[in-house]
């Protein structure tokens, strides 16, 4: 994979316990998508004996500009259940070869979004609605804190761009467990997919 796109990948995050393993690989150098905005793509690998009973490979990407950044967890690349036979495991892992295609698709999609322009009231209300409909898998205190951040932006009536909004929401989520972070990174990616 690294040779296909002529980039090196670094471990961005690593966690291991007696029943779970998580690792994020991200490109070591960003790709510019706008004047001051860049993206780093990668793979999130998780392996859980208890929760999923599988090794899961997912696309991830991080968009940044200066000190503002947000991580998105996108599509599944492959899922290998622990009970699979070797042939099925091998077939599932072949999907990792699609990483470069998925990477190009993500980069093209996020290039189409204007990350630096002031967000509209419509986008702000959509994000408030997204946070309001997260459900019980995100603790109420986290939902309330994200709503508070969004309402402060709405009330201030200052010029705020999409990356700044996601950065603020990401800061709230970064204080939480990795499970909550992954759920929110996935929800953020779903929303960005709608903006394309």
PDB file of N, CA and C in Angstrom, residues 67-156:
ATOM      1  N   UNK A  67      -3.680  24.973  13.688  1.00  0.00           N
ATOM      2  CA  UNK A  67      -3.916  24.167  14.889  1.00  0.00           C
ATOM      3  C   UNK A  67      -5.323  23.564  14.939  1.00  0.00           C
ATOM      4  N   UNK A  68      -6.096  23.730  13.880  1.00  0.00           N
ATOM      5  CA  UNK A  68      -7.436  23.144  13.812  1.00  0.00           C
ATOM      6  C   UNK A  68      -7.358  21.806  13.077  1.00  0.00           C
ATOM      7  N   UNK A  69      -8.009  20.783  13.667  1.00  0.00           N
ATOM      8  CA  UNK A  69      -7.987  19.470  13.014  1.00  0.00           C
ATOM      9  C   UNK A  69      -9.197  18.661  13.435  1.00  0.00           C
ATOM     10  N   UNK A  70      -9.544  17.721  12.598  1.00  0.00           N
ATOM     11  CA  UNK A  70     -10.628  16.794  12.916  1.00  0.00           C
ATOM     12  C   UNK A  70     -10.332  15.465  12.233  1.00  0.00           C
ATOM     13  N   UNK A  71     -10.652  14.388  12.934  1.00  0.00           N
ATOM     14  CA  UNK A  71     -10.451  13.045  12.394  1.00  0.00           C
ATOM     15  C   UNK A  71     -11.804  12.471  12.003  1.00  0.00           C
ATOM     16  N   UNK A  72     -11.833  11.789  10.859  1.00  0.00           N
ATOM     17  CA  UNK A  72     -13.041  11.143  10.367  1.00  0.00           C
ATOM     18  C   UNK A  72     -12.770   9.654  10.207  1.00  0.00           C
ATOM     19  N   UNK A  73     -13.741   8.843  10.564  1.00  0.00           N
ATOM     20  CA  UNK A  73     -13.652   7.407  10.365  1.00  0.00           C
ATOM     21  C   UNK A  73     -14.657   7.064   9.288  1.00  0.00           C
ATOM     22  N   UNK A  74     -14.171   6.551   8.170  1.00  0.00           N
ATOM     23  CA  UNK A  74     -15.015   6.374   6.992  1.00  0.00           C
ATOM     24  C   UNK A  74     -15.381   4.906   6.794  1.00  0.00           C
ATOM     25  N   UNK A  75     -15.335   4.460   5.563  1.00  0.00           N
ATOM     26  CA  UNK A  75     -15.849   3.150   5.170  1.00  0.00           C
ATOM     27  C   UNK A  75     -15.003   1.982   5.669  1.00  0.00           C
ATOM     28  N   UNK A  76     -15.694   0.854   5.877  1.00  0.00           N
ATOM     29  CA  UNK A  76     -14.990  -0.402   6.152  1.00  0.00           C
ATOM     30  C   UNK A  76     -14.226  -0.827   4.904  1.00  0.00           C
ATOM     31  N   UNK A  77     -13.008  -1.277   5.109  1.00  0.00           N
ATOM     32  CA  UNK A  77     -12.227  -1.848   4.013  1.00  0.00           C
ATOM     33  C   UNK A  77     -12.369  -3.364   4.048  1.00  0.00           C
ATOM     34  N   UNK A  78     -12.255  -3.915   5.247  1.00  0.00           N
ATOM     35  CA  UNK A  78     -12.362  -5.366   5.405  1.00  0.00           C
ATOM     36  C   UNK A  78     -12.756  -5.681   6.840  1.00  0.00           C
ATOM     37  N   UNK A  79     -13.453  -6.801   6.999  1.00  0.00           N
ATOM     38  CA  UNK A  79     -13.806  -7.293   8.326  1.00  0.00           C
ATOM     39  C   UNK A  79     -13.558  -8.794   8.320  1.00  0.00           C
ATOM     40  N   UNK A  80     -12.776  -9.250   9.281  1.00  0.00           N
ATOM     41  CA  UNK A  80     -12.416 -10.662   9.346  1.00  0.00           C
ATOM     42  C   UNK A  80     -12.877 -11.214  10.697  1.00  0.00           C
ATOM     43  N   UNK A  81     -13.948 -11.989  10.676  1.00  0.00           N
ATOM     44  CA  UNK A  81     -14.435 -12.610  11.909  1.00  0.00           C
ATOM     45  C   UNK A  81     -13.449 -13.666  12.364  1.00  0.00           C
ATOM     46  N   UNK A  82     -13.313 -13.793  13.657  1.00  0.00           N
ATOM     47  CA  UNK A  82     -12.341 -14.735  14.213  1.00  0.00           C
ATOM     48  C   UNK A  82     -12.659 -16.184  13.856  1.00  0.00           C
ATOM     49  N   UNK A  83     -13.898 -16.491  13.582  1.00  0.00           N
ATOM     50  CA  UNK A  83     -14.277 -17.860  13.256  1.00  0.00           C
ATOM     51  C   UNK A  83     -14.140 -18.219  11.783  1.00  0.00           C
ATOM     52  N   UNK A  84     -13.698 -17.267  10.953  1.00  0.00           N
ATOM     53  CA  UNK A  84     -13.565 -17.549   9.519  1.00  0.00           C
ATOM     54  C   UNK A  84     -12.466 -18.573   9.269  1.00  0.00           C
ATOM     55  N   UNK A  85     -12.638 -19.298   8.152  1.00  0.00           N
ATOM     56  CA  UNK A  85     -11.568 -20.214   7.752  1.00  0.00           C
ATOM     57  C   UNK A  85     -10.491 -19.414   6.996  1.00  0.00           C
ATOM     58  N   UNK A  86      -9.297 -19.977   6.840  1.00  0.00           N
ATOM     59  CA  UNK A  86      -8.188 -19.233   6.208  1.00  0.00           C
ATOM     60  C   UNK A  86      -8.512 -18.689   4.820  1.00  0.00           C
ATOM     61  N   UNK A  87      -9.275 -19.423   4.034  1.00  0.00           N
ATOM     62  CA  UNK A  87      -9.599 -18.960   2.683  1.00  0.00           C
ATOM     63  C   UNK A  87     -10.475 -17.696   2.751  1.00  0.00           C
ATOM     64  N   UNK A  88     -11.472 -17.710   3.619  1.00  0.00           N
ATOM     65  CA  UNK A  88     -12.357 -16.552   3.770  1.00  0.00           C
ATOM     66  C   UNK A  88     -11.584 -15.350   4.306  1.00  0.00           C
ATOM     67  N   UNK A  89     -10.662 -15.593   5.230  1.00  0.00           N
ATOM     68  CA  UNK A  89      -9.829 -14.511   5.764  1.00  0.00           C
ATOM     69  C   UNK A  89      -8.988 -13.899   4.646  1.00  0.00           C
ATOM     70  N   UNK A  90      -8.380 -14.733   3.846  1.00  0.00           N
ATOM     71  CA  UNK A  90      -7.548 -14.261   2.740  1.00  0.00           C
ATOM     72  C   UNK A  90      -8.366 -13.428   1.757  1.00  0.00           C
ATOM     73  N   UNK A  91      -9.575 -13.898   1.433  1.00  0.00           N
ATOM     74  CA  UNK A  91     -10.442 -13.151   0.505  1.00  0.00           C
ATOM     75  C   UNK A  91     -10.825 -11.797   1.091  1.00  0.00           C
ATOM     76  N   UNK A  92     -11.127 -11.771   2.395  1.00  0.00           N
ATOM     77  CA  UNK A  92     -11.491 -10.514   3.040  1.00  0.00           C
ATOM     78  C   UNK A  92     -10.345  -9.520   3.047  1.00  0.00           C
ATOM     79  N   UNK A  93      -9.152 -10.011   3.300  1.00  0.00           N
ATOM     80  CA  UNK A  93      -7.987  -9.126   3.355  1.00  0.00           C
ATOM     81  C   UNK A  93      -7.594  -8.580   1.986  1.00  0.00           C
ATOM     82  N   UNK A  94      -8.029  -9.245   0.912  1.00  0.00           N
ATOM     83  CA  UNK A  94      -7.744  -8.731  -0.429  1.00  0.00           C
ATOM     84  C   UNK A  94      -8.359  -7.356  -0.654  1.00  0.00           C
ATOM     85  N   UNK A  95      -9.424  -7.041   0.085  1.00  0.00           N
ATOM     86  CA  UNK A  95     -10.071  -5.733  -0.050  1.00  0.00           C
ATOM     87  C   UNK A  95      -9.150  -4.585   0.346  1.00  0.00           C
ATOM     88  N   UNK A  96      -8.128  -4.877   1.138  1.00  0.00           N
ATOM     89  CA  UNK A  96      -7.190  -3.818   1.535  1.00  0.00           C
ATOM     90  C   UNK A  96      -6.482  -3.249   0.304  1.00  0.00           C
ATOM     91  N   UNK A  97      -6.414  -4.028  -0.756  1.00  0.00           N
ATOM     92  CA  UNK A  97      -5.810  -3.541  -2.006  1.00  0.00           C
ATOM     93  C   UNK A  97      -6.596  -2.358  -2.580  1.00  0.00           C
ATOM     94  N   UNK A  98      -7.846  -2.180  -2.135  1.00  0.00           N
ATOM     95  CA  UNK A  98      -8.670  -1.061  -2.612  1.00  0.00           C
ATOM     96  C   UNK A  98      -8.363   0.244  -1.886  1.00  0.00           C
ATOM     97  N   UNK A  99      -7.415   0.221  -0.965  1.00  0.00           N
ATOM     98  CA  UNK A  99      -7.114   1.416  -0.177  1.00  0.00           C
ATOM     99  C   UNK A  99      -6.813   2.619  -1.069  1.00  0.00           C
ATOM    100  N   UNK A 100      -5.977   2.454  -2.063  1.00  0.00           N
ATOM    101  CA  UNK A 100      -5.581   3.589  -2.894  1.00  0.00           C
ATOM    102  C   UNK A 100      -6.779   4.187  -3.639  1.00  0.00           C
ATOM    103  N   UNK A 101      -7.673   3.343  -4.120  1.00  0.00           N
ATOM    104  CA  UNK A 101      -8.884   3.831  -4.803  1.00  0.00           C
ATOM    105  C   UNK A 101      -9.743   4.617  -3.821  1.00  0.00           C
ATOM    106  N   UNK A 102      -9.942   4.052  -2.626  1.00  0.00           N
ATOM    107  CA  UNK A 102     -10.738   4.727  -1.608  1.00  0.00           C
ATOM    108  C   UNK A 102     -10.081   6.041  -1.184  1.00  0.00           C
ATOM    109  N   UNK A 103      -8.775   6.042  -1.079  1.00  0.00           N
ATOM    110  CA  UNK A 103      -8.023   7.240  -0.705  1.00  0.00           C
ATOM    111  C   UNK A 103      -8.270   8.353  -1.723  1.00  0.00           C
ATOM    112  N   UNK A 104      -8.142   8.024  -2.996  1.00  0.00           N
ATOM    113  CA  UNK A 104      -8.366   9.025  -4.050  1.00  0.00           C
ATOM    114  C   UNK A 104      -9.793   9.556  -4.002  1.00  0.00           C
ATOM    115  N   UNK A 105     -10.771   8.666  -3.781  1.00  0.00           N
ATOM    116  CA  UNK A 105     -12.174   9.085  -3.690  1.00  0.00           C
ATOM    117  C   UNK A 105     -12.387  10.056  -2.530  1.00  0.00           C
ATOM    118  N   UNK A 106     -11.799   9.750  -1.384  1.00  0.00           N
ATOM    119  CA  UNK A 106     -11.944  10.623  -0.215  1.00  0.00           C
ATOM    120  C   UNK A 106     -11.300  11.975  -0.478  1.00  0.00           C
ATOM    121  N   UNK A 107     -10.102  11.982  -1.021  1.00  0.00           N
ATOM    122  CA  UNK A 107      -9.414  13.248  -1.300  1.00  0.00           C
ATOM    123  C   UNK A 107     -10.223  14.090  -2.282  1.00  0.00           C
ATOM    124  N   UNK A 108     -10.728  13.477  -3.345  1.00  0.00           N
ATOM    125  CA  UNK A 108     -11.548  14.227  -4.310  1.00  0.00           C
ATOM    126  C   UNK A 108     -12.815  14.764  -3.662  1.00  0.00           C
ATOM    127  N   UNK A 109     -13.429  13.973  -2.788  1.00  0.00           N
ATOM    128  CA  UNK A 109     -14.662  14.408  -2.130  1.00  0.00           C
ATOM    129  C   UNK A 109     -14.402  15.588  -1.187  1.00  0.00           C
ATOM    130  N   UNK A 110     -13.350  15.509  -0.379  1.00  0.00           N
ATOM    131  CA  UNK A 110     -13.110  16.601   0.559  1.00  0.00           C
ATOM    132  C   UNK A 110     -12.567  17.845  -0.136  1.00  0.00           C
ATOM    133  N   UNK A 111     -11.964  17.674  -1.308  1.00  0.00           N
ATOM    134  CA  UNK A 111     -11.538  18.841  -2.090  1.00  0.00           C
ATOM    135  C   UNK A 111     -12.751  19.642  -2.568  1.00  0.00           C
ATOM    136  N   UNK A 112     -13.867  18.961  -2.791  1.00  0.00           N
ATOM    137  CA  UNK A 112     -15.074  19.613  -3.295  1.00  0.00           C
ATOM    138  C   UNK A 112     -15.767  20.460  -2.220  1.00  0.00           C
ATOM    139  N   UNK A 113     -15.384  20.283  -0.968  1.00  0.00           N
ATOM    140  CA  UNK A 113     -15.990  21.024   0.137  1.00  0.00           C
ATOM    141  C   UNK A 113     -15.130  22.244   0.438  1.00  0.00           C
ATOM    142  N   UNK A 114     -15.784  23.371   0.608  1.00  0.00           N
ATOM    143  CA  UNK A 114     -15.047  24.586   0.943  1.00  0.00           C
ATOM    144  C   UNK A 114     -14.908  24.665   2.466  1.00  0.00           C
ATOM    145  N   UNK A 115     -13.784  24.217   2.978  1.00  0.00           N
ATOM    146  CA  UNK A 115     -13.550  24.128   4.412  1.00  0.00           C
ATOM    147  C   UNK A 115     -13.301  25.493   5.042  1.00  0.00           C
ATOM    148  N   UNK A 116     -12.879  26.472   4.235  1.00  0.00           N
ATOM    149  CA  UNK A 116     -12.455  27.763   4.769  1.00  0.00           C
ATOM    150  C   UNK A 116     -13.533  28.844   4.734  1.00  0.00           C
ATOM    151  N   UNK A 117     -14.625  28.614   4.009  1.00  0.00           N
ATOM    152  CA  UNK A 117     -15.646  29.661   3.927  1.00  0.00           C
ATOM    153  C   UNK A 117     -16.580  29.598   5.133  1.00  0.00           C
ATOM    154  N   UNK A 118     -17.189  30.719   5.426  1.00  0.00           N
ATOM    155  CA  UNK A 118     -18.116  30.811   6.553  1.00  0.00           C
ATOM    156  C   UNK A 118     -19.281  29.849   6.340  1.00  0.00           C
ATOM    157  N   UNK A 119     -19.611  29.100   7.396  1.00  0.00           N
ATOM    158  CA  UNK A 119     -20.715  28.149   7.253  1.00  0.00           C
ATOM    159  C   UNK A 119     -22.045  28.887   7.290  1.00  0.00           C
ATOM    160  N   UNK A 120     -23.001  28.324   6.610  1.00  0.00           N
ATOM    161  CA  UNK A 120     -24.338  28.908   6.572  1.00  0.00           C
ATOM    162  C   UNK A 120     -25.121  28.483   7.810  1.00  0.00           C
ATOM    163  N   UNK A 121     -26.210  29.196   8.069  1.00  0.00           N
ATOM    164  CA  UNK A 121     -27.103  28.804   9.167  1.00  0.00           C
ATOM    165  C   UNK A 121     -27.646  27.406   8.929  1.00  0.00           C
ATOM    166  N   UNK A 122     -27.900  27.073   7.674  1.00  0.00           N
ATOM    167  CA  UNK A 122     -28.435  25.748   7.324  1.00  0.00           C
ATOM    168  C   UNK A 122     -27.478  24.644   7.796  1.00  0.00           C
ATOM    169  N   UNK A 123     -26.201  24.793   7.510  1.00  0.00           N
ATOM    170  CA  UNK A 123     -25.207  23.793   7.913  1.00  0.00           C
ATOM    171  C   UNK A 123     -25.126  23.726   9.438  1.00  0.00           C
ATOM    172  N   UNK A 124     -25.133  24.868  10.082  1.00  0.00           N
ATOM    173  CA  UNK A 124     -25.075  24.903  11.541  1.00  0.00           C
ATOM    174  C   UNK A 124     -26.285  24.185  12.153  1.00  0.00           C
ATOM    175  N   UNK A 125     -27.478  24.435  11.615  1.00  0.00           N
ATOM    176  CA  UNK A 125     -28.680  23.760  12.126  1.00  0.00           C
ATOM    177  C   UNK A 125     -28.640  22.258  11.843  1.00  0.00           C
ATOM    178  N   UNK A 126     -28.076  21.870  10.699  1.00  0.00           N
ATOM    179  CA  UNK A 126     -27.930  20.438  10.410  1.00  0.00           C
ATOM    180  C   UNK A 126     -27.011  19.760  11.423  1.00  0.00           C
ATOM    181  N   UNK A 127     -25.932  20.436  11.792  1.00  0.00           N
ATOM    182  CA  UNK A 127     -25.014  19.876  12.787  1.00  0.00           C
ATOM    183  C   UNK A 127     -25.663  19.824  14.169  1.00  0.00           C
ATOM    184  N   UNK A 128     -26.441  20.844  14.523  1.00  0.00           N
ATOM    185  CA  UNK A 128     -27.176  20.819  15.789  1.00  0.00           C
ATOM    186  C   UNK A 128     -28.154  19.646  15.793  1.00  0.00           C
ATOM    187  N   UNK A 129     -28.815  19.431  14.676  1.00  0.00           N
ATOM    188  CA  UNK A 129     -29.749  18.301  14.558  1.00  0.00           C
ATOM    189  C   UNK A 129     -29.013  16.962  14.658  1.00  0.00           C
ATOM    190  N   UNK A 130     -27.859  16.854  14.003  1.00  0.00           N
ATOM    191  CA  UNK A 130     -27.060  15.622  14.062  1.00  0.00           C
ATOM    192  C   UNK A 130     -26.709  15.294  15.513  1.00  0.00           C
ATOM    193  N   UNK A 131     -26.235  16.294  16.244  1.00  0.00           N
ATOM    194  CA  UNK A 131     -25.870  16.085  17.648  1.00  0.00           C
ATOM    195  C   UNK A 131     -27.110  15.747  18.477  1.00  0.00           C
ATOM    196  N   UNK A 132     -28.221  16.385  18.176  1.00  0.00           N
ATOM    197  CA  UNK A 132     -29.456  16.132  18.916  1.00  0.00           C
ATOM    198  C   UNK A 132     -30.032  14.742  18.714  1.00  0.00           C
ATOM    199  N   UNK A 133     -29.654  14.098  17.619  1.00  0.00           N
ATOM    200  CA  UNK A 133     -30.193  12.771  17.298  1.00  0.00           C
ATOM    201  C   UNK A 133     -29.163  11.655  17.465  1.00  0.00           C
ATOM    202  N   UNK A 134     -28.177  11.864  18.294  1.00  0.00           N
ATOM    203  CA  UNK A 134     -27.124  10.856  18.449  1.00  0.00           C
ATOM    204  C   UNK A 134     -27.586   9.612  19.194  1.00  0.00           C
ATOM    205  N   UNK A 135     -28.553   9.752  20.056  1.00  0.00           N
ATOM    206  CA  UNK A 135     -29.032   8.577  20.784  1.00  0.00           C
ATOM    207  C   UNK A 135     -28.231   8.307  22.036  1.00  0.00           C
ATOM    208  N   UNK A 136     -28.587   7.225  22.675  1.00  0.00           N
ATOM    209  CA  UNK A 136     -28.033   6.919  23.994  1.00  0.00           C
ATOM    210  C   UNK A 136     -26.634   6.320  23.975  1.00  0.00           C
ATOM    211  N   UNK A 137     -26.106   5.987  22.791  1.00  0.00           N
ATOM    212  CA  UNK A 137     -24.740   5.447  22.769  1.00  0.00           C
ATOM    213  C   UNK A 137     -23.694   6.544  22.995  1.00  0.00           C
ATOM    214  N   UNK A 138     -24.123   7.798  22.952  1.00  0.00           N
ATOM    215  CA  UNK A 138     -23.269   8.931  23.328  1.00  0.00           C
ATOM    216  C   UNK A 138     -23.860   9.521  24.607  1.00  0.00           C
ATOM    217  N   UNK A 139     -23.074   9.598  25.672  1.00  0.00           N
ATOM    218  CA  UNK A 139     -23.599  10.110  26.944  1.00  0.00           C
ATOM    219  C   UNK A 139     -24.214  11.505  26.796  1.00  0.00           C
ATOM    220  N   UNK A 140     -25.262  11.752  27.565  1.00  0.00           N
ATOM    221  CA  UNK A 140     -25.985  13.025  27.515  1.00  0.00           C
ATOM    222  C   UNK A 140     -25.053  14.209  27.760  1.00  0.00           C
ATOM    223  N   UNK A 141     -24.103  14.069  28.688  1.00  0.00           N
ATOM    224  CA  UNK A 141     -23.198  15.194  28.984  1.00  0.00           C
ATOM    225  C   UNK A 141     -22.356  15.561  27.762  1.00  0.00           C
ATOM    226  N   UNK A 142     -21.998  14.575  26.934  1.00  0.00           N
ATOM    227  CA  UNK A 142     -21.217  14.837  25.716  1.00  0.00           C
ATOM    228  C   UNK A 142     -22.104  15.524  24.680  1.00  0.00           C
ATOM    229  N   UNK A 143     -23.325  14.992  24.504  1.00  0.00           N
ATOM    230  CA  UNK A 143     -24.267  15.622  23.561  1.00  0.00           C
ATOM    231  C   UNK A 143     -24.547  17.071  23.972  1.00  0.00           C
ATOM    232  N   UNK A 144     -24.781  17.280  25.270  1.00  0.00           N
ATOM    233  CA  UNK A 144     -25.065  18.634  25.761  1.00  0.00           C
ATOM    234  C   UNK A 144     -23.891  19.575  25.548  1.00  0.00           C
ATOM    235  N   UNK A 145     -22.689  19.083  25.762  1.00  0.00           N
ATOM    236  CA  UNK A 145     -21.498  19.931  25.580  1.00  0.00           C
ATOM    237  C   UNK A 145     -21.321  20.299  24.099  1.00  0.00           C
ATOM    238  N   UNK A 146     -21.572  19.340  23.195  1.00  0.00           N
ATOM    239  CA  UNK A 146     -21.469  19.648  21.762  1.00  0.00           C
ATOM    240  C   UNK A 146     -22.560  20.631  21.347  1.00  0.00           C
ATOM    241  N   UNK A 147     -23.785  20.441  21.848  1.00  0.00           N
ATOM    242  CA  UNK A 147     -24.877  21.384  21.552  1.00  0.00           C
ATOM    243  C   UNK A 147     -24.525  22.778  22.047  1.00  0.00           C
ATOM    244  N   UNK A 148     -23.924  22.840  23.227  1.00  0.00           N
ATOM    245  CA  UNK A 148     -23.534  24.121  23.796  1.00  0.00           C
ATOM    246  C   UNK A 148     -22.506  24.826  22.899  1.00  0.00           C
ATOM    247  N   UNK A 149     -21.532  24.068  22.401  1.00  0.00           N
ATOM    248  CA  UNK A 149     -20.527  24.644  21.490  1.00  0.00           C
ATOM    249  C   UNK A 149     -21.192  25.184  20.222  1.00  0.00           C
ATOM    250  N   UNK A 150     -22.106  24.407  19.654  1.00  0.00           N
ATOM    251  CA  UNK A 150     -22.786  24.828  18.427  1.00  0.00           C
ATOM    252  C   UNK A 150     -23.682  26.033  18.673  1.00  0.00           C
ATOM    253  N   UNK A 151     -24.393  26.044  19.796  1.00  0.00           N
ATOM    254  CA  UNK A 151     -25.254  27.185  20.113  1.00  0.00           C
ATOM    255  C   UNK A 151     -24.442  28.442  20.372  1.00  0.00           C
ATOM    256  N   UNK A 152     -23.255  28.294  20.961  1.00  0.00           N
ATOM    257  CA  UNK A 152     -22.380  29.456  21.174  1.00  0.00           C
ATOM    258  C   UNK A 152     -21.943  30.049  19.834  1.00  0.00           C
ATOM    259  N   UNK A 153     -21.659  29.187  18.875  1.00  0.00           N
ATOM    260  CA  UNK A 153     -21.287  29.661  17.529  1.00  0.00           C
ATOM    261  C   UNK A 153     -22.472  30.386  16.897  1.00  0.00           C
ATOM    262  N   UNK A 154     -23.663  29.780  17.018  1.00  0.00           N
ATOM    263  CA  UNK A 154     -24.876  30.382  16.445  1.00  0.00           C
ATOM    264  C   UNK A 154     -25.166  31.740  17.085  1.00  0.00           C
ATOM    265  N   UNK A 155     -25.048  31.824  18.390  1.00  0.00           N
ATOM    266  CA  UNK A 155     -25.350  33.056  19.117  1.00  0.00           C
ATOM    267  C   UNK A 155     -24.329  34.150  18.838  1.00  0.00           C
ATOM    268  N   UNK A 156     -23.069  33.788  18.731  1.00  0.00           N
ATOM    269  CA  UNK A 156     -22.001  34.776  18.522  1.00  0.00           C
ATOM    270  C   UNK A 156     -22.110  35.461  17.162  1.00  0.00           C
TER     271      UNK A 156
END
